mmCIF file of C-alpha atoms and ligand atoms in Angstrom:
data_model
loop_
_atom_site.group_PDB
_atom_site.id
_atom_site.type_symbol
_atom_site.label_atom_id
_atom_site.label_comp_id
_atom_site.label_asym_id
_atom_site.label_seq_id
_atom_site.Cartn_x
_atom_site.Cartn_y
_atom_site.Cartn_z
ATOM 1 C CA MET Y 1 -24.568 11.436 -12.351
ATOM 2 C CA MET Y 2 -22.994 8.104 -11.465
ATOM 3 C CA ARG Y 3 -25.141 5.231 -10.192
ATOM 4 C CA ILE Y 4 -24.292 4.211 -6.671
ATOM 5 C CA GLU Y 5 -25.375 1.111 -4.824
ATOM 6 C CA HIS Y 6 -26.610 2.131 -1.396
ATOM 7 C CA PHE Y 7 -26.704 -0.147 1.617
ATOM 8 C CA LEU Y 8 -26.693 2.896 3.855
ATOM 9 C CA LYS Y 9 -29.830 4.958 3.423
ATOM 10 C CA PRO Y 10 -29.724 8.158 5.512
ATOM 11 C CA GLU Y 11 -32.152 6.588 8.015
ATOM 12 C CA ASP Y 12 -29.890 3.486 8.429
ATOM 13 C CA LEU Y 13 -26.906 5.714 8.963
ATOM 14 C CA GLU Y 14 -28.742 7.703 11.602
ATOM 15 C CA GLU Y 15 -29.954 4.553 13.331
ATOM 16 C CA ALA Y 16 -26.418 3.145 13.483
ATOM 17 C CA LEU Y 17 -24.989 6.453 14.735
ATOM 18 C CA ARG Y 18 -27.719 6.647 17.349
ATOM 19 C CA ALA Y 19 -26.894 3.139 18.644
ATOM 20 C CA ASP Y 20 -23.134 3.792 18.712
ATOM 21 C CA VAL Y 21 -23.488 7.145 20.453
ATOM 22 C CA ALA Y 22 -25.955 5.807 23.013
ATOM 23 C CA ALA Y 23 -23.650 2.886 23.863
ATOM 24 C CA GLY Y 24 -20.384 4.849 23.723
ATOM 25 C CA LEU Y 25 -21.441 7.890 25.736
ATOM 26 C CA THR Y 26 -23.023 5.887 28.535
ATOM 27 C CA ALA Y 27 -19.961 3.602 28.835
ATOM 28 C CA GLU Y 28 -17.218 4.119 31.403
ATOM 29 C CA PRO Y 29 -14.824 5.375 30.059
ATOM 30 C CA LYS Y 30 -16.719 7.005 27.171
ATOM 31 C CA THR Y 31 -15.801 6.008 23.628
ATOM 32 C CA LEU Y 32 -16.932 6.741 20.081
ATOM 33 C CA PRO Y 33 -16.170 4.566 17.029
ATOM 34 C CA PRO Y 34 -13.887 6.163 14.398
ATOM 35 C CA LYS Y 35 -16.174 5.546 11.425
ATOM 36 C CA TRP Y 36 -18.207 8.627 12.413
ATOM 37 C CA PHE Y 37 -15.341 11.021 11.631
ATOM 38 C CA TYR Y 38 -16.095 10.714 7.946
ATOM 39 C CA ASP Y 39 -18.870 13.012 6.777
ATOM 40 C CA ASP Y 40 -17.838 15.220 3.814
ATOM 41 C CA ARG Y 41 -15.846 17.551 6.048
ATOM 42 C CA GLY Y 42 -14.197 14.639 7.891
ATOM 43 C CA SER Y 43 -13.205 13.015 4.606
ATOM 44 C CA GLU Y 44 -11.730 16.336 3.416
ATOM 45 C CA LEU Y 45 -9.849 16.700 6.708
ATOM 46 C CA PHE Y 46 -8.475 13.172 6.384
ATOM 47 C CA THR Y 47 -7.273 13.990 2.856
ATOM 48 C CA GLU Y 48 -5.607 17.088 4.297
ATOM 49 C CA ILE Y 49 -3.933 14.894 6.953
ATOM 50 C CA THR Y 50 -2.484 12.653 4.230
ATOM 51 C CA ARG Y 51 -0.617 15.690 2.859
ATOM 52 C CA LEU Y 52 0.940 16.735 6.178
ATOM 53 C CA GLU Y 53 4.685 16.433 6.581
ATOM 54 C CA GLU Y 54 4.171 14.623 9.922
ATOM 55 C CA TYR Y 55 1.751 12.026 8.534
ATOM 56 C CA TYR Y 56 4.083 9.532 6.825
ATOM 57 C CA PRO Y 57 1.726 6.507 6.239
ATOM 58 C CA THR Y 58 0.143 7.705 2.991
ATOM 59 C CA ARG Y 59 3.464 8.669 1.403
ATOM 60 C CA ARG Y 60 5.071 5.411 2.444
ATOM 61 C CA GLU Y 61 2.204 3.258 1.195
ATOM 62 C CA ARG Y 62 2.204 5.185 -2.065
ATOM 63 C CA ALA Y 63 5.921 4.430 -2.464
ATOM 64 C CA ILE Y 64 5.292 0.708 -1.969
ATOM 65 C CA LEU Y 65 2.418 0.742 -4.449
ATOM 66 C CA ALA Y 66 4.524 2.633 -6.997
ATOM 67 C CA ALA Y 67 7.266 0.014 -6.680
ATOM 68 C CA ARG Y 68 5.054 -3.082 -6.508
ATOM 69 C CA ALA Y 69 1.872 -2.447 -8.487
ATOM 70 C CA GLY Y 70 3.253 -4.366 -11.481
ATOM 71 C CA GLU Y 71 4.061 -7.366 -9.280
ATOM 72 C CA ILE Y 72 0.623 -7.185 -7.681
ATOM 73 C CA ALA Y 73 -0.948 -7.271 -11.145
ATOM 74 C CA ALA Y 74 1.226 -10.223 -12.200
ATOM 75 C CA LEU Y 75 0.603 -12.159 -8.978
ATOM 76 C CA THR Y 76 -3.168 -11.660 -8.944
ATOM 77 C CA GLY Y 77 -4.254 -11.213 -12.568
ATOM 78 C CA ALA Y 78 -7.138 -9.316 -10.975
ATOM 79 C CA ARG Y 79 -10.173 -8.558 -13.122
ATOM 80 C CA THR Y 80 -12.147 -7.006 -10.267
ATOM 81 C CA LEU Y 81 -10.795 -4.617 -7.649
ATOM 82 C CA VAL Y 82 -12.961 -4.121 -4.560
ATOM 83 C CA GLU Y 83 -11.556 -1.362 -2.357
ATOM 84 C CA LEU Y 84 -12.862 -1.150 1.202
ATOM 85 C CA GLY Y 85 -12.758 2.320 2.787
ATOM 86 C CA ALA Y 86 -11.640 3.776 -0.528
ATOM 87 C CA GLY Y 87 -11.735 7.464 0.470
ATOM 88 C CA SER Y 88 -10.330 9.704 -2.281
ATOM 89 C CA GLY Y 89 -8.893 6.697 -4.144
ATOM 90 C CA GLU Y 90 -5.795 8.735 -4.818
ATOM 91 C CA LYS Y 91 -3.237 5.950 -4.273
ATOM 92 C CA THR Y 92 -5.593 3.507 -5.950
ATOM 93 C CA ARG Y 93 -4.706 5.039 -9.314
ATOM 94 C CA LEU Y 94 -1.294 3.368 -9.064
ATOM 95 C CA LEU Y 95 -3.067 0.019 -8.764
ATOM 96 C CA LEU Y 96 -5.584 0.863 -11.472
ATOM 97 C CA ASP Y 97 -2.771 1.713 -13.905
ATOM 98 C CA ALA Y 98 -0.970 -1.577 -13.343
ATOM 99 C CA LEU Y 99 -4.032 -3.818 -12.994
ATOM 100 C CA GLY Y 100 -5.691 -2.043 -15.932
ATOM 101 C CA ALA Y 101 -2.778 -2.914 -18.198
ATOM 102 C CA ALA Y 102 -3.179 -6.554 -17.115
ATOM 103 C CA GLY Y 103 -6.917 -6.907 -17.751
ATOM 104 C CA LEU Y 104 -8.774 -5.253 -14.847
ATOM 105 C CA GLU Y 105 -12.425 -4.755 -15.838
ATOM 106 C CA THR Y 106 -14.248 -3.506 -12.754
ATOM 107 C CA TYR Y 107 -13.499 -1.233 -9.804
ATOM 108 C CA VAL Y 108 -15.838 -1.337 -6.795
ATOM 109 C CA PRO Y 109 -14.936 1.394 -4.262
ATOM 110 C CA VAL Y 110 -16.783 0.914 -0.962
ATOM 111 C CA ASP Y 111 -17.103 3.637 1.672
ATOM 112 C CA VAL Y 112 -19.383 4.792 4.447
ATOM 113 C CA SER Y 113 -18.919 8.402 3.285
ATOM 114 C CA GLY Y 114 -21.402 8.294 0.380
ATOM 115 C CA ASP Y 115 -21.133 11.735 -1.264
ATOM 116 C CA TYR Y 116 -17.384 11.813 -1.052
ATOM 117 C CA LEU Y 117 -17.337 8.322 -2.546
ATOM 118 C CA VAL Y 118 -19.439 9.354 -5.544
ATOM 119 C CA ASP Y 119 -17.216 12.370 -6.268
ATOM 120 C CA ALA Y 120 -14.088 10.224 -6.092
ATOM 121 C CA ALA Y 121 -15.658 7.466 -8.223
ATOM 122 C CA GLU Y 122 -16.801 9.961 -10.876
ATOM 123 C CA LYS Y 123 -13.285 11.319 -11.187
ATOM 124 C CA ILE Y 124 -11.842 7.828 -11.539
ATOM 125 C CA ALA Y 125 -14.464 6.811 -14.119
ATOM 126 C CA ALA Y 126 -13.571 9.897 -16.177
ATOM 127 C CA GLU Y 127 -9.864 9.081 -16.015
ATOM 128 C CA TYR Y 128 -10.284 5.366 -16.839
ATOM 129 C CA PRO Y 129 -12.887 5.265 -19.615
ATOM 130 C CA GLY Y 130 -12.622 1.501 -20.251
ATOM 131 C CA LEU Y 131 -13.165 0.614 -16.599
ATOM 132 C CA GLU Y 132 -16.539 -0.215 -15.076
ATOM 133 C CA VAL Y 133 -16.718 1.799 -11.828
ATOM 134 C CA ARG Y 134 -19.425 0.642 -9.379
ATOM 135 C CA PRO Y 135 -19.334 2.626 -6.106
ATOM 136 C CA VAL Y 136 -21.044 1.075 -3.074
ATOM 137 C CA ALA Y 137 -22.038 3.126 -0.023
ATOM 138 C CA ALA Y 138 -21.840 0.611 2.790
ATOM 139 C CA ASP Y 139 -20.477 -0.129 6.210
ATOM 140 C CA TYR Y 140 -17.902 -2.781 5.462
ATOM 141 C CA GLU Y 141 -18.272 -4.236 8.954
ATOM 142 C CA ARG Y 142 -21.979 -4.890 8.362
ATOM 143 C CA HIS Y 143 -22.592 -5.220 4.639
ATOM 144 C CA LEU Y 144 -19.636 -7.215 3.355
ATOM 145 C CA SER Y 145 -21.752 -10.150 2.205
ATOM 146 C CA LEU Y 146 -23.997 -7.814 0.162
ATOM 147 C CA ILE Y 147 -21.179 -6.297 -1.890
ATOM 148 C CA ARG Y 148 -21.113 -7.782 -5.385
ATOM 149 C CA GLY Y 149 -17.539 -8.316 -6.480
ATOM 150 C CA GLY Y 150 -16.645 -10.248 -9.600
ATOM 151 C CA PRO Y 151 -14.304 -12.852 -11.035
ATOM 152 C CA ARG Y 152 -10.598 -12.878 -10.048
ATOM 153 C CA GLU Y 153 -11.218 -10.424 -7.310
ATOM 154 C CA LEU Y 154 -8.626 -8.438 -5.436
ATOM 155 C CA VAL Y 155 -9.943 -6.920 -2.211
ATOM 156 C CA ALA Y 156 -7.806 -3.926 -1.199
ATOM 157 C CA PHE Y 157 -7.905 -2.470 2.297
ATOM 158 C CA LEU Y 158 -5.313 0.279 2.286
ATOM 159 C CA GLY Y 159 -4.091 3.164 4.380
ATOM 160 C CA GLY Y 160 -3.606 1.188 7.579
ATOM 161 C CA THR Y 161 -7.343 1.364 8.332
ATOM 162 C CA ILE Y 162 -7.138 -2.199 9.684
ATOM 163 C CA GLY Y 163 -5.317 -0.563 12.629
ATOM 164 C CA ASN Y 164 -8.465 1.373 13.510
ATOM 165 C CA MET Y 165 -10.027 -1.888 14.710
ATOM 166 C CA VAL Y 166 -9.285 -3.623 18.004
ATOM 167 C CA PRO Y 167 -7.843 -7.164 17.687
ATOM 168 C CA GLU Y 168 -11.215 -8.946 18.006
ATOM 169 C CA GLU Y 169 -12.767 -6.683 15.365
ATOM 170 C CA ARG Y 170 -9.780 -7.276 13.082
ATOM 171 C CA HIS Y 171 -10.144 -11.019 13.411
ATOM 172 C CA ALA Y 172 -13.873 -10.903 12.682
ATOM 173 C CA PHE Y 173 -13.353 -8.544 9.750
ATOM 174 C CA LEU Y 174 -10.459 -10.424 8.129
ATOM 175 C CA SER Y 175 -12.387 -13.695 8.565
ATOM 176 C CA ALA Y 176 -15.486 -12.149 6.991
ATOM 177 C CA ILE Y 177 -13.479 -10.972 3.968
ATOM 178 C CA ARG Y 178 -11.917 -14.435 3.759
ATOM 179 C CA GLY Y 179 -15.425 -15.889 3.618
ATOM 180 C CA THR Y 180 -16.206 -13.867 0.490
ATOM 181 C CA LEU Y 181 -13.053 -14.906 -1.413
ATOM 182 C CA GLY Y 182 -12.797 -17.700 -3.948
ATOM 183 C CA PRO Y 183 -9.586 -19.673 -4.589
ATOM 184 C CA ASP Y 184 -8.400 -17.236 -7.311
ATOM 185 C CA ASP Y 185 -9.053 -14.129 -5.249
ATOM 186 C CA ALA Y 186 -6.692 -12.241 -2.955
ATOM 187 C CA LEU Y 187 -6.479 -9.574 -0.258
ATOM 188 C CA LEU Y 188 -4.127 -6.585 -0.406
ATOM 189 C CA LEU Y 189 -3.693 -5.154 3.061
ATOM 190 C CA GLY Y 190 -1.878 -1.943 4.014
ATOM 191 C CA ALA Y 191 -0.705 -1.793 7.636
ATOM 192 C CA ASP Y 192 1.440 0.686 9.519
ATOM 193 C CA LEU Y 193 4.444 -0.681 11.413
ATOM 194 C CA VAL Y 194 5.697 -0.127 14.969
ATOM 195 C CA LYS Y 195 8.322 2.615 15.115
ATOM 196 C CA ASP Y 196 9.798 5.373 17.236
ATOM 197 C CA GLU Y 197 7.165 6.770 19.604
ATOM 198 C CA LYS Y 198 8.004 10.419 18.846
ATOM 199 C CA ARG Y 199 7.354 9.997 15.138
ATOM 200 C CA LEU Y 200 4.127 8.169 15.839
ATOM 201 C CA VAL Y 201 2.796 10.817 18.183
ATOM 202 C CA ARG Y 202 3.779 13.652 15.787
ATOM 203 C CA ALA Y 203 1.870 11.903 12.992
ATOM 204 C CA TYR Y 204 -1.283 12.032 15.131
ATOM 205 C CA ASP Y 205 -0.735 15.454 16.694
ATOM 206 C CA ASP Y 206 0.431 17.683 13.891
ATOM 207 C CA GLU Y 207 1.687 21.204 14.328
ATOM 208 C CA SER Y 208 -1.053 22.833 12.231
ATOM 209 C CA GLY Y 209 -3.883 21.178 14.160
ATOM 210 C CA VAL Y 210 -5.552 19.391 11.222
ATOM 211 C CA THR Y 211 -5.738 16.088 13.116
ATOM 212 C CA ALA Y 212 -7.236 17.926 16.087
ATOM 213 C CA GLU Y 213 -9.996 19.273 13.809
ATOM 214 C CA PHE Y 214 -10.497 15.798 12.343
ATOM 215 C CA ASN Y 215 -10.852 14.420 15.858
ATOM 216 C CA ARG Y 216 -13.359 17.095 16.910
ATOM 217 C CA ASN Y 217 -15.329 16.517 13.712
ATOM 218 C CA VAL Y 218 -17.003 13.500 15.288
ATOM 219 C CA LEU Y 219 -18.751 15.920 17.662
ATOM 220 C CA ARG Y 220 -19.961 18.015 14.710
ATOM 221 C CA VAL Y 221 -21.321 14.864 13.062
ATOM 222 C CA ILE Y 222 -23.245 14.001 16.235
ATOM 223 C CA ASN Y 223 -24.528 17.584 16.526
ATOM 224 C CA GLY Y 224 -25.728 17.548 12.912
ATOM 225 C CA HIS Y 225 -27.413 14.150 12.912
ATOM 226 C CA LEU Y 226 -28.604 13.662 16.464
ATOM 227 C CA ASP Y 227 -29.637 17.174 17.414
ATOM 228 C CA ALA Y 228 -26.814 17.488 19.961
ATOM 229 C CA ASP Y 229 -25.147 20.605 21.359
ATOM 230 C CA PHE Y 230 -21.495 19.631 21.763
ATOM 231 C CA VAL Y 231 -19.125 22.605 21.649
ATOM 232 C CA PRO Y 232 -16.200 21.017 19.780
ATOM 233 C CA GLU Y 233 -13.788 23.759 20.927
ATOM 234 C CA ALA Y 234 -14.502 22.770 24.527
ATOM 235 C CA PHE Y 235 -12.519 19.565 23.934
ATOM 236 C CA ASP Y 236 -8.760 19.221 23.469
ATOM 237 C CA HIS Y 237 -7.232 16.797 21.022
ATOM 238 C CA VAL Y 238 -5.041 14.147 22.666
ATOM 239 C CA ALA Y 239 -2.836 11.539 20.943
ATOM 240 C CA VAL Y 240 -0.931 9.043 23.094
ATOM 241 C CA TRP Y 241 1.107 5.928 22.358
ATOM 242 C CA ASP Y 242 0.015 2.847 24.265
ATOM 243 C CA PRO Y 243 3.166 0.707 24.392
ATOM 244 C CA GLU Y 244 1.382 -2.359 25.711
ATOM 245 C CA ASN Y 245 -1.188 -2.552 22.945
ATOM 246 C CA GLU Y 246 1.149 -0.932 20.416
ATOM 247 C CA TRP Y 247 -1.459 1.523 19.239
ATOM 248 C CA ILE Y 248 -1.936 5.277 19.111
ATOM 249 C CA GLU Y 249 -5.012 6.338 20.970
ATOM 250 C CA MET Y 250 -6.824 9.524 19.981
ATOM 251 C CA ARG Y 251 -8.981 11.070 22.637
ATOM 252 C CA LEU Y 252 -11.021 14.203 23.235
ATOM 253 C CA ARG Y 253 -10.367 15.752 26.633
ATOM 254 C CA SER Y 254 -13.027 17.927 28.186
ATOM 255 C CA ARG Y 255 -11.622 21.382 29.011
ATOM 256 C CA ALA Y 256 -14.105 21.875 31.844
ATOM 257 C CA ARG Y 257 -17.014 20.311 33.673
ATOM 258 C CA GLN Y 258 -19.757 20.337 31.098
ATOM 259 C CA GLU Y 259 -22.991 18.742 29.914
ATOM 260 C CA ALA Y 260 -23.893 17.811 26.368
ATOM 261 C CA ARG Y 261 -27.482 17.271 25.374
ATOM 262 C CA ILE Y 262 -28.220 14.729 22.632
ATOM 263 C CA GLY Y 263 -31.753 15.594 21.612
ATOM 264 C CA ALA Y 264 -32.432 12.574 19.379
ATOM 265 C CA LEU Y 265 -31.539 10.249 22.256
ATOM 266 C CA ASP Y 266 -33.155 12.307 24.949
ATOM 267 C CA LEU Y 267 -29.826 11.958 26.732
ATOM 268 C CA SER Y 268 -27.701 14.382 28.753
ATOM 269 C CA VAL Y 269 -24.069 13.444 29.132
ATOM 270 C CA HIS Y 270 -21.870 14.823 31.862
ATOM 271 C CA PHE Y 271 -18.120 15.363 31.340
ATOM 272 C CA ALA Y 272 -15.804 15.987 34.285
ATOM 273 C CA ASP Y 273 -13.036 18.570 33.886
ATOM 274 C CA GLY Y 274 -10.179 16.731 32.110
ATOM 275 C CA GLU Y 275 -12.272 13.642 31.335
ATOM 276 C CA GLU Y 276 -11.025 11.821 28.257
ATOM 277 C CA MET Y 277 -13.136 10.024 25.698
ATOM 278 C CA ARG Y 278 -11.486 7.609 23.257
ATOM 279 C CA THR Y 279 -12.334 8.348 19.610
ATOM 280 C CA GLU Y 280 -9.867 6.146 17.716
ATOM 281 C CA ILE Y 281 -7.124 3.600 18.053
ATOM 282 C CA SER Y 282 -4.535 3.258 15.314
ATOM 283 C CA ALA Y 283 -2.663 0.017 15.858
ATOM 284 C CA LYS Y 284 0.863 -0.398 14.564
ATOM 285 C CA PHE Y 285 2.071 -3.857 13.595
ATOM 286 C CA ARG Y 286 5.112 -6.075 13.633
ATOM 287 C CA PRO Y 287 5.369 -8.325 10.554
ATOM 288 C CA GLU Y 288 5.076 -11.523 12.657
ATOM 289 C CA ARG Y 289 1.857 -10.265 14.172
ATOM 290 C CA LEU Y 290 0.339 -9.451 10.813
ATOM 291 C CA GLU Y 291 1.219 -12.864 9.476
ATOM 292 C CA ALA Y 292 -0.201 -14.570 12.567
ATOM 293 C CA GLU Y 293 -3.450 -12.572 12.410
ATOM 294 C CA LEU Y 294 -3.852 -13.320 8.710
ATOM 295 C CA ALA Y 295 -3.138 -17.026 9.284
ATOM 296 C CA ALA Y 296 -5.688 -17.126 12.107
ATOM 297 C CA ALA Y 297 -8.284 -15.636 9.737
ATOM 298 C CA GLY Y 298 -7.600 -18.260 7.048
ATOM 299 C CA TYR Y 299 -5.008 -16.662 4.774
ATOM 300 C CA ALA Y 300 -1.573 -17.604 3.488
ATOM 301 C CA LEU Y 301 0.895 -14.856 2.618
ATOM 302 C CA ALA Y 302 1.810 -14.452 -1.045
ATOM 303 C CA ALA Y 303 4.050 -11.402 -0.544
ATOM 304 C CA PHE Y 304 5.025 -8.881 2.099
ATOM 305 C CA TRP Y 305 6.588 -5.565 1.130
ATOM 306 C CA THR Y 306 7.713 -2.479 3.002
ATOM 307 C CA ASP Y 307 8.979 0.913 1.859
ATOM 308 C CA PRO Y 308 12.782 1.312 1.959
ATOM 309 C CA GLU Y 309 12.588 2.999 5.395
ATOM 310 C CA GLY Y 310 10.553 0.102 6.799
ATOM 311 C CA ASP Y 311 7.762 2.405 7.984
ATOM 312 C CA PHE Y 312 4.701 0.839 6.349
ATOM 313 C CA SER Y 313 3.746 -2.552 4.948
ATOM 314 C CA LEU Y 314 1.687 -3.997 2.162
ATOM 315 C CA THR Y 315 0.722 -7.655 2.308
ATOM 316 C CA LEU Y 316 -0.744 -9.777 -0.437
ATOM 317 C CA ALA Y 317 -2.619 -12.706 1.051
ATOM 318 C CA ARG Y 318 -4.591 -15.538 -0.477
ATOM 319 C CA PRO Y 319 -7.317 -17.671 1.011
ATOM 320 C CA ARG Y 320 -5.706 -20.743 2.482
ATOM 321 C CA GLY Y 321 -7.134 -23.972 1.085
ATOM 322 C CA ASP Y 322 -8.156 -26.887 3.326
ATOM 323 C CA HIS Y 323 -5.191 -28.913 2.111
ATOM 324 C CA ASP Y 324 -2.710 -26.456 3.632
ATOM 325 C CA SER Y 325 -4.683 -25.585 6.737
ATOM 326 C CA GLU Y 326 -1.758 -26.572 8.960
ATOM 327 C CA LYS Y 327 0.567 -24.050 7.376
ATOM 328 C CA THR Y 328 0.746 -20.492 8.542
ATOM 329 C CA SER Y 329 2.530 -19.120 5.488
ATOM 330 C CA ALA Y 330 2.579 -19.797 1.739
ATOM 331 C CA GLY Y 331 6.362 -19.586 1.669
ATOM 332 C CA PRO Y 332 9.218 -17.183 2.176
ATOM 333 C CA LEU Y 333 8.305 -13.552 2.572
ATOM 334 C CA THR Y 334 9.418 -10.939 0.081
ATOM 335 C CA VAL Y 335 10.746 -8.077 2.148
ATOM 336 C CA GLY Y 336 12.151 -4.877 0.780
HETATM 337 N N1 LIG H 401 -8.120 4.097 1.795
HETATM 338 C C1 LIG H 401 -7.901 5.536 1.862
HETATM 339 C C2 LIG H 401 -8.762 6.224 2.924
HETATM 340 C C3 LIG H 401 -8.444 5.827 4.353
HETATM 341 S S1 LIG H 401 -9.428 6.770 5.503
HETATM 342 C C4 LIG H 401 -6.433 5.802 2.107
HETATM 343 O O1 LIG H 401 -5.682 4.855 2.235
HETATM 344 O O2 LIG H 401 -6.042 6.961 2.134
HETATM 345 C C5 LIG H 401 -10.584 5.531 6.005
HETATM 346 C C6 LIG H 401 -11.735 5.436 5.022
HETATM 347 O O3 LIG H 401 -12.562 4.356 5.432
HETATM 348 C C7 LIG H 401 -12.614 6.689 4.993
HETATM 349 O O4 LIG H 401 -12.886 7.062 3.675
HETATM 350 C C8 LIG H 401 -13.871 6.266 5.746
HETATM 351 O O5 LIG H 401 -15.029 6.935 5.300
HETATM 352 C C9 LIG H 401 -13.920 4.778 5.470
HETATM 353 N N2 LIG H 401 -14.564 3.994 6.519
HETATM 354 C C10 LIG H 401 -14.299 4.007 7.846
HETATM 355 N N3 LIG H 401 -15.058 3.104 8.497
HETATM 356 C C11 LIG H 401 -15.822 2.505 7.541
HETATM 357 C C12 LIG H 401 -16.810 1.494 7.580
HETATM 358 N N4 LIG H 401 -17.159 0.908 8.732
HETATM 359 N N5 LIG H 401 -17.380 1.103 6.409
HETATM 360 C C13 LIG H 401 -17.030 1.701 5.227
HETATM 361 N N6 LIG H 401 -16.102 2.674 5.139
HETATM 362 C C14 LIG H 401 -15.509 3.072 6.276
HETATM 363 C C1 LIG H 402 -7.773 5.943 8.288
HETATM 364 N N1 LIG H 402 -6.766 5.648 9.315
HETATM 365 C C2 LIG H 402 -5.837 4.622 8.837
HETATM 366 C C3 LIG H 402 -6.083 6.833 9.820
HETATM 367 C C4 LIG H 402 -4.986 6.398 10.835
HETATM 368 O O1 LIG H 402 -3.850 6.797 10.646
HETATM 369 O O2 LIG H 402 -5.292 5.632 11.747
HETATM 370 C C5 LIG H 402 -7.031 7.799 10.475
HETATM 371 C C6 LIG H 402 -6.337 8.925 11.142
HETATM 372 N N2 LIG H 402 -6.503 9.298 12.378
HETATM 373 C C7 LIG H 402 -5.731 10.311 12.663
HETATM 374 N N3 LIG H 402 -5.010 10.602 11.603
HETATM 375 C C8 LIG H 402 -5.378 9.764 10.633
#
């Protein structure tokens, strides 16, 4: 059995869920943070989503990684790869192959979904016998400073998960990562790009209903951990494009007037017929915006790549030194 570093003991996890649910379900409108989708079942459902025809981001990011992993290895010379929100680590293998050939020694996958993380890390350790694999169960928004990286570190945050944060959270998060990086370290950031609304909505409202189940899973997580009695089937899955904010919003819409009782909070929550509760945003970016957000958080771009269709992006960014604090970019972007 693989050793795992745990910053999220079950009681911490419960305490955090309790606080988020209490705040989110008493707010107007009601909201829940997306990190609570990912128990074992939620992580499996997400993996299922990545295989759907409608859900293009994973395929597109994989194509960029397949084309650019060698360049990433050459540009970073990474000896340590820290992957935030690693999930199944399936695409990561493309990076591990290229970085491994160029001297990678340690892989630190970090995820809030502890059991799923251990399974994924065990598989990777078996496939890469020379690699030290050190999984860390943590909330990357709270425990970043506790995660032990290593020399010549590459921090990867893939999948477009940055889009699941609102702009203020993104700024705080990117700045916090920046604070952990030394001058030889770098950030590899996957971000989905703005595109045709129909394709975006299809990607978040698939024909077979897997995303709907993923969305409702947050209610099952609350039922299981906080002694609640949500009936997930009493809520419809909703995915809408918000053109002003340029994000997809996932919501759960109550099919009727109903009450949910959350035993651990001694709280009863009333839902009106048709009331919508936001469960996730998935922001889509324009390259200028990404560059500006990275610059504001203290980075200079080293490279920017997209897949041939221009659907998804991968950015390699370095901490900006004091001497070039006036610049917003390290130089010309590599696009293609
Ligand atoms: N990187 C993978 C998985 C993306 S799904 C990919 O590109 O396919 C998002 C992952 O982030 C899930 O595995 C989820 O458990 C994890 N996650 C979400 N919020 C988190 C948080 N606050 N701290 C740590 N992990 C988190
Ligand atoms: C993890 N994250 C990048 C996914 C996304 O596309 O925003 C989560 C997801 N939500 C619905 N489908 C997938």
